[in-house]
Each structure stands twice: as C-alpha cells, then as structure tokens.
C-alpha cells in the first residue's frame, strides 16, 4: 500500500477506463459488459435496515445496503463485487455504491445515523480524490457526525499503521468507526485492537441460535466484557427470532439488527412495532447491583456449564465408560430431541453397577434404567435467588445432582448446587459490604455502578434525589434513636413505591436517598411517596408539636427558634442516552434538582424541565 494521504477521504475513484484484468471466457466477458453497463448508468439502488437500542427499542440508525438491477445475475452484492474484483473495478464500484446509498439516505429523510460499508483497502486507496465525499455530504446536507464508517472485511492482511492513521483522520472530520462481522473474517479482533472503533458488530453466526448454543453465548459475553472496558458499543447482527432478541437484550448488548427487528427496505420504518417495544421493556433485568429488596437479578445462566448430553438409547456400558474416563464428571443429562428427560448420577450408577452381576444384567440395557426421570429443571432466566428457594424446598438429592438449565424447555447445559451456593454467598457478602448499615439499602459503590451500567446500556431513566428537610433540629430535639427510626421509615416508603424489577433505590447516607426509576409511571410513584410520608411521619411527634406543625429549639446564639415538621423533597431529572457521560455529571444534575425542590415549603417534587423533549416511556 502507498503512504496515507492525510487530506484525502473515501471518495469517488477516477473515471472508468480500460480494463486491467481481461476475462478469459464468453461468460466472463458478458458479466463484465453487464457490470460496465450498470456502473455507467448507475443502475444500483439502496436498501436500509434499522439498528435499534435493545433496552428501549429506539431506532438509532440504518445500515445502507446496495442491490443491483432486479432479475439480474448481479442483483446480489456478493455477485456484483465478485465480478468487480475479478476485473479490477472494486474501488470504482464501491465508491459508486456509497454515493447512491448516501444520496438515497438524504432523500428519504431518515433519522439517526447511516452505517456506510467501506472496505479497508478502499479506505486508503491511492487513487481516491481528495475530500470528494465531504463535499458530496455537504451537497446532500448530511453532517459527517451522522456517518459511521463500517469497515467490512474481505482481505487477509492490512497495513495497520496506514489504517490507524486513516481512522484518526476520519474521526477528526466528525466520522465514527465501526467494525463489521466481528469474529467472522481474517483479523477482525486485531482490527478492533488497532483502531479502537466506536462500534463493533458481532457476526450473525454467533447471534443466530445464541439462545440454544452455550459456546455462542460465551463468545458474545466475552465480546461484551471487552467492549464495556474499552468504551465500545456492541451491535448484534442477524437477530431472527424473539428468543435471540431477548437473549441478546438480557446480556446487556447495546444495539441489535436483523430480520426479526426489520428487513432491509427502500423506505424503512422510523420506529419498530409497539409490541416489540413493550417486549423489550418488559421484564427487563438492568439491575446488576442489589435492588430495593436486596435481591440480585443475576440468573442461572451465570452458572451454565457445557456438558454434552447423552441419548436415552445409549447402553449402560457406554455411560459407565464415560464416568470412568472422566473422573470430574458427576452427572450426565439425558436428552431426546433437545428436550431433557433425566439425569444419571455418577455415584448412584457406579454403586449399583458394582453389585453382583450388575454389569452382566444391565450393561446392554438403555441408560434410562439408572436415570432419575424427574430431575430439577430451571429456565435460563430464573434468578439465582429464586433457584435457591426452589432447591431448599426440593428433595435433598437435587442439591447433589445439580440441575438442568433450559431455554423454553430445550436443553442448554448443567448447573451445580456447589456453584449456586458460592454465587449466593458472594452476593450476600457484597450486599453486606456495600449496604448502608441503617437501612440495608445499597450504598454509594453500587449506586455509582448502577448509574454507570444504565449509561453504558443506553437506558432511558429518571434519577430522583430524595432528601429530608429540617431533619437536624428534629434529630437534636427528639434524639438520634427517633431520628434513625425516621430515616428507616423513609427508606421503607421509598422502597415500597419502587418496582423491584425496574427501579433501583440506594441510600447515599444520612437522610439522603437516590432512586433510578425506569417505571413509566415514575411521577405518580413520586406523588404517592410524598403523600404517604406526610401521613406516616406524623407519628414521630408529640401531640402539641403536631397541632402547631412544628416545635421550638435553641439556635446557636442561644435564642428560641421555631422549626417546621420534617418534610420530604424530591428532585427529579430525566436522563436520555448520550445526554450525560458519567455518574458524576448525573449526580450533580440530581443534586441541583433536589436543591430547587427544597425551596418549596413542605413535601415537594421538582422536575427538571430542560430534559430533551424526545424522552418517552413505554406503557
């Protein structure tokens, strides 16, 4: 490759000239002639496939896809570029495709961003004209910040220094970078490391059937962990079923794309169906830290172990051999047509097999003879807390045998009682370590972790700062013990009006609390909190103070001072994805809202009205 020209940008190649690679057959010559005709007459059209935010269903942009003439052998982009590569026309065809995609995107008036496919070789091609694409974008009225350069992988090696320099230049002009088909090509992981893109798109191979394949699940989970640490956003490609959609959502993947969400179309919708929005927002599990009731939302999927199942017709001799050859194997799941039908425990089988004539009598028989036909089954979405309750109530042998993890009844893998006990113990230790000792609600560490989690996953939420007014004089007059009782009472009221599956409540310290609402009726919940606090808090005062609605205390100068009854102020701020970049900024905004709420006497709610008007909730 030639040195990168820092003033050039991916743009139109020189005009079509003589062919560099003449074809050797009549069919090749016909394909080339057809390609030249398509290029010269610009007989290509663009389709757009929506990309959504998984936690909310919001369409964030579209991938631009190219198609050749209908009823043509070059209708498919694969065939189109195959002929182009064979005849040295890849750069010319690719630039034409991008012009057509950008032009149709502008004419359609579609919102959000455009993911524009670009090959790394074309990105730094020496024959690209300087700044042509920027000028074309200006003509179309498209801000470069709306364009995501999606690098498609079709070459085995790259000049990574050249690409790094190119990526830096494009970013300086406002563009962002995405890597397409992560895990599919020659060196996509190396590209990720070298270019540090803003987006990575996981190849559809790892998404299709992810709800049934533990290996795919683990691969995507690893990609997600790397992305979280590198500040990158993951897009899952090829989502074709509801099960895949929900599995990807529950893993915390930021964005999704696929036929189940929306097919490529010349005039795609700017929103997904109401049913899908409700599905995505229903039964969400965005609470990695302890919620208001101390329950952890981790699921049994965290305990998944890949154990190859056996079929019911496998003879006992073969099962016995599996146990002998695998000393660490404790149980074997028995599965028929992906449906689990039983478990075989190592010690139970070996003990019975060792009896007099045990091998002779049973060796050739079906393994179902030694099988527990009523194993403990649990769906992958079951919380660890719920599973622990099930195990406590189940017969004792299930703790030793372990449990089969399923997805809508189909076998996924195994889990052990030992692993469950370890996770539950760790959860309890973490809860005790970071909980406020007075209310047992999550403290500052899990509060910040949860805000960070919501930010990374692009979740719409409302942060509500809750603070008691005139609490210090109450504490001084009535004593610290009654003051602690009032703080505990406040924590209980707040918790009772939060949805444990959607909302997170934390205790900052003293008489200060924070709630991260995802419930769509958050304002109604706030009003109920204030009403109940006003009613319940009256029991903390003697009759005279209640009647005069306050009490006298001595101020710092030794004078007599009247203090109103303790009231509750709530300061709420609506948070939209991309609006803030850190928990510190969000906490600062909530603190300002709380201060404004405290300016209103009595129990009050202040809502920051300067939030973007596009903020909306599902109902």
XYZ file of C-alpha atoms in Angstrom:
619
model
C 0.000 0.000 0.000
C 1.115 3.581 -0.587
C 1.510 6.096 2.243
C -1.763 7.541 3.562
C -2.627 10.996 2.270
C -3.996 12.847 5.286
C -6.031 15.273 3.149
C -7.935 12.632 1.220
C -11.137 10.928 2.240
C -13.000 7.910 0.949
C -14.375 9.310 -2.276
C -15.048 8.753 -5.947
C -12.330 6.930 -7.884
C -11.118 8.166 -11.277
C -13.474 7.741 -14.239
C -13.953 4.280 -15.672
C -11.123 3.469 -18.068
C -9.710 0.438 -19.816
C -9.935 -2.907 -18.036
C -6.972 -4.160 -16.053
C -7.881 -7.847 -15.946
C -9.383 -9.088 -19.246
C -11.681 -12.076 -18.904
C -10.897 -15.397 -20.431
C -14.327 -16.683 -21.391
C -17.527 -15.562 -23.053
C -19.478 -15.746 -19.794
C -16.879 -13.628 -18.008
C -16.924 -11.104 -20.850
C -20.736 -10.966 -20.660
C -20.623 -10.413 -16.863
C -18.057 -7.647 -17.294
C -20.096 -5.928 -20.010
C -23.160 -6.105 -17.769
C -21.187 -4.614 -14.854
C -19.878 -1.757 -17.012
C -23.416 -1.018 -18.140
C -24.636 -0.956 -14.522
C -21.826 1.367 -13.470
C -22.137 3.753 -16.380
C -25.925 4.023 -15.981
C -25.781 3.951 -12.141
C -28.340 1.140 -12.136
C -27.971 0.410 -8.422
C -30.361 1.130 -5.575
C -30.026 1.217 -1.791
C -31.946 -0.526 0.963
C -31.815 0.443 4.632
C -32.032 -1.890 7.624
C -32.806 -0.380 11.044
C -30.491 -0.711 14.032
C -32.196 -0.346 17.409
C -31.219 0.268 21.001
C -32.007 -3.020 22.734
C -33.150 -1.614 26.068
C -35.700 0.805 24.623
C -36.442 -0.184 21.014
C -35.384 3.240 19.735
C -34.055 3.248 16.144
C -30.579 4.810 16.296
C -29.768 4.498 12.598
C -29.659 2.322 9.491
C -27.154 0.217 7.630
C -27.076 1.123 3.947
C -27.148 -1.946 1.697
C -26.723 -1.979 -2.071
C -28.570 -4.034 -4.688
C -28.115 -4.417 -8.440
C -30.917 -4.435 -11.008
C -33.792 -6.812 -10.311
C -33.829 -10.084 -12.284
C -30.117 -9.615 -12.936
C -27.314 -12.040 -12.020
C -25.618 -9.029 -10.416
C -28.600 -8.166 -8.200
C -26.786 -9.710 -5.226
C -23.937 -7.568 -3.843
C -21.860 -10.728 -3.494
C -22.047 -11.380 -7.246
C -21.662 -7.685 -8.028
C -18.388 -7.343 -6.145
C -17.127 -10.746 -7.250
C -17.203 -9.598 -10.881
C -15.792 -6.194 -9.872
C -12.830 -7.771 -8.085
C -12.132 -10.119 -10.973
C -11.825 -7.132 -13.296
C -10.030 -4.629 -11.090
C -13.090 -2.439 -10.615
C -13.655 -2.877 -6.856
C -12.767 0.688 -5.941
C -14.915 2.222 -8.666
C -17.931 0.081 -7.840
C -17.588 0.663 -4.118
C -17.439 4.443 -4.483
C -20.490 4.405 -6.717
C -22.349 2.292 -4.156
C -21.549 4.706 -1.367
C -22.684 7.717 -3.408
C -26.009 6.012 -4.159
C -26.509 4.971 -0.518
C -25.789 8.470 0.799
C -27.980 10.099 -1.850
C -30.990 7.880 -1.105
C -30.458 8.279 2.643
C -30.621 12.055 2.268
C -33.709 11.929 0.011
C -35.550 9.571 2.364
C -35.167 11.929 5.318
C -34.431 9.015 7.636
C -33.441 9.955 11.204
C -30.378 8.825 13.094
C -27.090 7.642 11.683
C -26.064 5.927 8.483
C -23.751 2.927 8.716
C -21.794 3.076 5.462
C -19.941 -0.031 4.303
C -16.319 0.654 3.385
C -13.570 -1.884 2.697
C -10.214 -1.166 4.362
C -8.428 -1.314 1.015
C -10.688 1.322 -0.493
C -10.448 3.433 2.629
C -6.800 4.234 1.879
C -6.790 3.733 -1.882
C -4.178 5.992 -3.564
C -6.497 6.955 -6.416
C -9.197 8.451 -4.169
C -9.903 12.107 -4.875
C -9.233 14.491 -2.029
C -12.268 15.406 0.050
C -14.823 14.318 -2.569
C -17.109 12.570 -0.089
C -17.092 15.506 2.322
C -18.120 17.801 -0.499
C -20.834 15.348 -1.523
C -22.127 15.153 2.059
C -22.258 18.947 2.208
C -24.270 18.996 -1.022
C -26.698 16.474 0.461
C -26.960 18.374 3.730
C -25.686 15.463 5.837
C -23.477 16.190 8.846
C -20.401 13.876 8.848
C -21.156 13.135 12.511
C -24.151 11.112 11.301
C -21.951 8.794 9.228
C -20.466 5.614 10.697
C -17.692 4.140 8.540
C -18.429 0.410 8.766
C -15.276 -1.484 7.836
C -16.122 -4.691 6.011
C -13.513 -7.429 5.998
C -12.655 -9.034 2.679
C -8.857 -9.110 2.702
C -6.480 -11.354 4.718
C -3.903 -8.715 5.760
C -3.811 -4.969 6.252
C -1.274 -2.228 6.756
C -2.454 -1.454 10.288
C -0.356 1.692 10.619
C -1.973 3.052 7.471
C -5.441 2.189 8.762
C -4.781 3.741 12.174
C -3.712 6.976 10.560
C -6.752 6.918 8.301
C -9.122 6.276 11.221
C -7.610 9.171 13.197
C -8.097 11.499 10.250
C -11.709 10.472 9.654
C -12.519 10.937 13.333
C -11.063 14.428 13.195
C -13.615 15.209 10.462
C -16.528 14.005 12.617
C -16.917 10.418 11.372
C -17.041 7.399 13.676
C -15.733 3.886 13.042
C -17.456 0.505 13.217
C -16.035 -2.970 12.557
C -18.403 -5.312 10.739
C -18.779 -9.094 11.208
C -16.619 -9.380 14.338
C -15.438 -12.976 14.678
C -16.017 -13.904 11.040
C -13.088 -12.697 8.938
C -9.352 -12.940 8.988
C -8.290 -10.414 11.576
C -11.270 -8.530 12.993
C -10.024 -8.829 16.585
C -6.697 -7.294 15.530
C -8.625 -4.504 13.783
C -10.570 -3.871 16.990
C -7.365 -3.579 18.979
C -5.645 -1.330 16.426
C -8.495 1.034 15.514
C -10.458 1.233 18.804
C -13.787 1.695 16.974
C -16.871 3.267 18.495
C -18.974 0.264 17.394
C -18.362 -3.446 16.819
C -20.924 -5.592 15.014
C -20.917 -9.248 16.070
C -21.218 -11.595 13.095
C -24.652 -13.150 12.673
C -23.200 -16.657 13.017
C -22.766 -16.050 16.753
C -26.204 -14.464 17.194
C -28.405 -16.925 15.330
C -29.287 -19.689 17.775
C -27.443 -17.985 20.655
C -30.281 -18.930 22.985
C -29.551 -22.620 22.268
C -25.760 -22.642 21.991
C -23.657 -22.099 25.160
C -20.492 -21.612 23.105
C -22.016 -18.739 21.125
C -23.372 -17.307 24.339
C -19.931 -17.336 25.947
C -18.279 -15.819 22.868
C -20.693 -12.891 22.759
C -20.476 -12.449 26.525
C -16.687 -12.146 26.205
C -17.056 -9.581 23.423
C -19.453 -7.597 25.604
C -16.990 -7.588 28.526
C -14.188 -6.311 26.290
C -16.490 -3.657 24.833
C -17.523 -2.404 28.275
C -13.880 -1.969 29.275
C -12.939 -0.230 26.035
C -15.932 2.112 25.866
C -17.207 0.485 22.668
C -20.837 -0.199 21.716
C -21.789 -3.713 20.551
C -24.334 -4.334 17.785
C -25.710 -7.854 17.417
C -26.360 -8.671 13.730
C -28.704 -11.292 12.335
C -31.401 -11.399 15.050
C -34.120 -13.541 13.502
C -36.210 -14.852 16.416
C -37.802 -13.485 19.556
C -35.695 -15.836 21.691
C -32.494 -14.443 20.157
C -33.776 -10.890 20.675
C -34.464 -11.398 24.385
C -31.230 -13.322 24.990
C -29.204 -10.507 23.445
C -31.143 -7.907 25.418
C -30.655 -9.711 28.721
C -26.901 -9.917 28.104
C -26.763 -6.135 28.080
C -25.852 -5.822 24.390
C -26.438 -2.194 23.442
C -27.882 -2.482 19.919
C -29.437 -5.033 17.579
C -30.146 -5.570 13.891
C -31.845 -8.371 11.958
C -34.923 -9.599 10.126
C -36.886 -10.026 13.371
C -36.430 -6.300 14.023
C -36.760 -5.025 10.486
C -35.901 -6.227 6.981
C -33.887 -4.083 4.555
C -36.250 -1.788 2.665
C -36.004 1.150 0.316
C -38.277 3.133 2.674
C -37.882 1.572 6.124
C -39.951 2.499 9.140
C -38.556 5.026 11.579
C -39.764 3.005 14.560
C -40.388 -0.605 15.478
C -43.785 -2.038 16.427
C -45.384 -1.173 19.742
C -45.489 -4.884 20.557
C -41.717 -5.205 20.196
C -41.103 -2.060 22.240
C -43.244 -3.481 25.054
C -41.443 -6.816 24.752
C -38.030 -5.189 25.045
C -39.065 -3.079 28.019
C -40.973 -5.832 29.798
C -39.255 -7.957 32.409
C -36.018 -6.075 31.959
C -33.080 -7.103 34.096
C -30.952 -3.943 34.206
C -30.224 -4.260 37.927
C -26.777 -5.816 38.355
C -26.479 -4.424 41.862
C -28.912 -5.140 44.706
C -32.334 -3.624 44.258
C -34.713 -2.254 46.831
C -35.426 -5.629 48.400
C -31.880 -6.952 48.406
C -32.480 -9.405 45.566
C -29.786 -9.879 42.980
C -31.001 -10.112 39.414
C -28.274 -12.477 38.206
C -29.787 -15.529 36.536
C -28.869 -19.203 36.400
C -27.245 -18.535 33.042
C -24.256 -17.400 35.116
C -23.878 -20.982 36.377
C -24.100 -22.629 32.959
C -21.627 -25.454 32.321
C -21.411 -27.079 28.933
C -21.984 -30.822 29.409
C -22.513 -32.975 26.344
C -25.788 -34.853 26.854
C -26.425 -38.492 26.085
C -29.426 -40.043 24.344
C -31.918 -42.362 26.087
C -30.884 -45.303 23.878
C -27.218 -45.242 24.946
C -26.383 -48.564 26.716
C -25.236 -48.507 30.326
C -21.800 -49.891 29.418
C -21.053 -46.765 27.402
C -22.337 -44.475 30.160
C -20.171 -46.305 32.703
C -17.159 -45.848 30.429
C -17.837 -42.106 30.241
C -17.738 -41.838 34.035
C -14.567 -43.969 34.270
C -12.755 -41.918 31.631
C -13.891 -38.555 33.077
C -13.234 -38.535 36.856
C -14.623 -34.998 37.256
C -17.930 -35.855 35.607
C -20.584 -36.041 38.341
C -23.830 -36.173 36.373
C -24.889 -36.823 32.808
C -28.011 -35.213 31.328
C -30.199 -37.464 29.195
C -31.717 -35.549 26.282
C -34.059 -36.595 23.482
C -34.605 -34.236 20.529
C -33.213 -31.312 22.572
C -35.684 -31.999 25.414
C -34.151 -33.142 28.739
C -35.714 -36.348 30.062
C -33.483 -37.213 33.029
C -30.162 -37.253 34.874
C -27.719 -40.021 35.708
C -25.721 -39.554 38.911
C -22.166 -40.900 38.885
C -22.145 -42.433 42.366
C -25.603 -43.910 42.103
C -24.792 -45.697 38.859
C -21.312 -46.874 39.877
C -22.639 -48.228 43.181
C -25.440 -50.197 41.540
C -23.221 -51.267 38.666
C -20.685 -52.701 41.130
C -23.224 -55.040 42.680
C -23.056 -58.774 41.947
C -23.858 -59.351 38.263
C -24.719 -55.674 37.884
C -22.727 -55.281 34.654
C -23.953 -58.570 33.210
C -27.598 -57.789 33.965
C -27.715 -54.149 32.920
C -24.735 -53.395 30.665
C -26.626 -53.737 27.394
C -29.802 -52.073 28.614
C -30.800 -48.466 27.994
C -29.267 -45.904 30.327
C -32.771 -44.890 31.363
C -32.619 -47.842 33.795
C -30.324 -45.832 36.104
C -31.804 -42.452 35.221
C -33.575 -40.052 37.551
C -36.615 -39.304 35.421
C -37.616 -36.255 37.485
C -34.562 -34.008 37.517
C -34.657 -30.399 38.576
C -35.169 -28.185 35.503
C -34.779 -24.424 35.511
C -35.083 -21.852 32.749
C -32.064 -19.700 31.899
C -33.926 -16.546 33.013
C -34.591 -17.817 36.549
C -32.872 -15.611 39.136
C -30.296 -17.180 41.426
C -32.384 -16.190 44.440
C -35.466 -17.932 43.056
C -33.452 -21.058 42.226
C -32.021 -21.192 45.740
C -35.583 -21.141 47.161
C -36.584 -23.949 44.780
C -33.609 -26.079 45.831
C -34.351 -25.563 49.532
C -37.891 -26.836 49.039
C -36.889 -29.712 46.718
C -35.717 -33.171 47.763
C -32.178 -33.355 49.097
C -30.676 -35.347 46.196
C -31.252 -32.452 43.769
C -28.570 -30.400 45.521
C -26.021 -33.149 44.842
C -27.248 -33.966 41.326
C -27.360 -30.376 40.168
C -29.920 -29.016 37.752
C -30.546 -28.828 34.026
C -30.660 -25.331 32.516
C -33.118 -24.885 29.653
C -34.319 -22.292 27.186
C -38.063 -22.570 26.615
C -37.811 -26.249 27.534
C -34.807 -27.049 25.333
C -31.517 -28.244 26.831
C -28.755 -25.656 27.279
C -26.391 -27.129 29.868
C -25.922 -28.032 33.520
C -25.541 -26.183 36.806
C -24.284 -27.460 40.168
C -25.513 -26.835 43.684
C -21.943 -26.002 44.713
C -21.695 -23.208 42.135
C -25.081 -21.846 43.179
C -24.085 -21.812 46.858
C -20.832 -19.991 46.006
C -22.644 -17.298 43.985
C -25.366 -16.767 46.605
C -22.728 -16.455 49.327
C -20.772 -13.920 47.283
C -23.933 -11.940 46.610
C -24.714 -11.796 50.324
C -21.151 -10.727 51.135
C -21.252 -7.978 48.509
C -24.643 -6.808 49.744
C -23.414 -6.604 53.328
C -20.163 -4.901 52.309
C -21.747 -2.111 50.290
C -25.112 -1.711 52.029
C -25.967 1.191 54.282
C -25.946 -0.280 57.819
C -29.051 1.641 58.924
C -31.436 0.785 56.060
C -29.575 -2.131 54.414
C -30.133 -0.392 51.088
C -27.275 -0.245 48.536
C -24.692 2.410 49.324
C -22.512 4.647 47.185
C -20.484 1.926 45.418
C -23.483 0.021 43.968
C -25.271 3.324 43.287
C -22.408 4.513 41.079
C -22.081 1.081 39.469
C -25.753 1.070 38.585
C -25.693 4.569 37.090
C -22.652 3.539 35.037
C -24.500 0.399 33.922
C -27.509 2.408 32.761
C -25.265 4.830 30.874
C -23.363 2.075 29.075
C -26.561 0.347 28.023
C -28.251 3.491 26.733
C -31.240 3.233 29.060
C -33.843 5.986 29.470
C -34.389 6.610 33.180
C -35.313 9.205 35.766
C -32.953 9.890 38.664
C -34.671 11.180 41.786
C -32.760 12.701 44.710
C -34.711 12.296 47.979
C -33.793 14.452 50.999
C -35.414 15.215 54.364
C -35.911 18.906 55.194
C -35.362 20.286 58.729
C -34.057 16.925 59.896
C -31.158 18.149 62.060
C -33.288 20.072 64.587
C -35.676 17.093 64.756
C -32.724 14.815 65.499
C -31.473 17.226 68.174
C -34.869 17.613 69.896
C -36.232 14.066 69.671
C -32.925 12.194 69.865
C -30.822 10.195 67.451
C -32.797 6.990 68.031
C -36.024 8.519 66.779
C -34.035 10.182 64.004
C -32.781 6.759 62.895
C -36.353 5.472 63.001
C -37.485 8.277 60.693
C -34.660 7.532 58.220
C -35.572 3.839 58.228
C -39.239 4.702 57.743
C -38.306 6.922 54.779
C -36.310 4.091 53.224
C -39.266 1.713 53.589
C -41.699 4.166 51.973
C -39.353 4.762 49.041
C -38.803 1.013 48.582
C -42.496 0.185 48.703
C -43.215 2.582 45.842
C -40.434 1.291 43.566
C -40.799 -1.578 41.118
C -38.110 -4.092 42.208
C -37.672 -5.301 38.620
C -37.261 -1.864 37.039
C -36.278 0.673 39.704
C -33.154 0.956 41.852
C -33.048 2.660 45.237
C -29.863 3.496 47.111
C -29.049 5.173 50.422
C -26.273 7.761 49.987
C -26.008 8.346 53.735
C -27.732 10.290 56.483
C -31.163 11.378 55.259
C -30.255 11.333 51.530
C -31.514 8.683 49.061
C -31.337 8.174 45.286
C -33.825 6.373 43.063
C -33.192 5.432 39.429
C -36.690 4.996 38.004
C -37.350 3.019 34.832
C -41.027 2.603 35.638
C -43.073 4.644 33.136
C -45.322 5.933 35.935
C -42.421 7.338 37.968
C -44.108 10.706 38.561
C -47.207 9.061 40.015
C -44.938 6.971 42.276
C -43.211 10.150 43.496
C -46.529 11.766 44.351
C -47.602 8.675 46.295
C -44.299 8.710 48.190
C -44.892 12.308 49.275
C -48.498 11.612 50.281
C -47.579 8.583 52.391
C -44.622 10.336 54.022
C -46.880 13.208 55.047
C -49.312 10.766 56.644
C -46.894 8.320 58.307
C -44.330 10.846 59.601
C -46.921 12.398 61.940
C -46.461 9.539 64.452
C -42.930 10.771 65.240
C -44.105 13.959 67.014
C -45.913 14.615 70.262
C -49.445 15.983 70.063
C -48.557 19.612 70.769
C -45.936 19.719 68.016
C -48.358 18.126 65.543
C -51.013 20.725 66.293
C -48.678 23.697 65.890
C -46.981 21.977 62.925
C -43.553 22.481 64.391
C -41.517 22.844 67.560
C -39.119 25.230 69.265
C -35.410 24.673 69.709
C -32.422 26.684 70.802
C -30.321 28.132 67.990
C -26.565 28.724 68.016
C -26.967 32.185 69.565
C -28.981 30.785 72.469
C -32.248 32.141 71.145
C -35.563 30.358 70.743
C -36.262 29.235 67.174
C -39.320 27.668 65.582
C -38.738 24.648 63.289
C -41.298 23.219 60.856
C -42.058 19.495 60.842
C -39.725 17.340 58.794
C -40.743 17.202 55.123
C -39.503 15.296 52.085
C -38.097 16.937 48.938
C -37.736 15.046 45.664
C -35.628 16.414 42.798
C -36.117 14.515 39.519
C -34.099 14.658 36.302
C -34.936 12.755 33.112
C -31.871 11.085 31.605
C -31.705 10.275 27.898
C -28.924 8.184 26.318
C -25.973 10.323 25.284
C -27.070 13.265 27.415
C -24.507 12.585 30.163
C -21.218 10.691 30.095
C -20.521 9.899 33.755
C -22.264 9.124 37.075
C -20.689 12.302 38.481
C -22.489 14.501 35.938
C -25.806 12.788 36.619
C -25.379 13.056 40.402
C -24.591 16.757 40.011
C -27.766 17.332 37.975
C -29.841 15.432 40.562
C -28.323 17.494 43.400
C -29.316 20.740 41.669
C -32.870 19.458 41.192
C -33.044 18.498 44.869
C -31.940 21.991 45.949
C -34.681 23.529 43.830
C -37.247 21.155 45.357
C -36.206 22.234 48.870
C -37.102 25.857 48.042
C -40.790 24.848 48.110
C -42.108 24.543 51.713
C -43.465 21.159 52.753
C -43.350 17.894 50.858
C -42.432 18.779 47.288
C -41.436 17.372 43.899
C -39.329 19.360 41.441
C -38.881 18.008 37.891
C -36.054 19.371 35.776
C -37.909 20.606 32.683
C -34.882 21.166 30.465
C -34.578 17.478 29.554
C -34.865 16.662 25.798
C -38.473 16.607 24.655
C -37.924 13.311 22.842
C -37.803 11.454 26.148
C -40.639 8.939 26.298
C -41.717 5.887 28.269
C -43.436 2.681 27.224
C -46.781 1.923 28.758
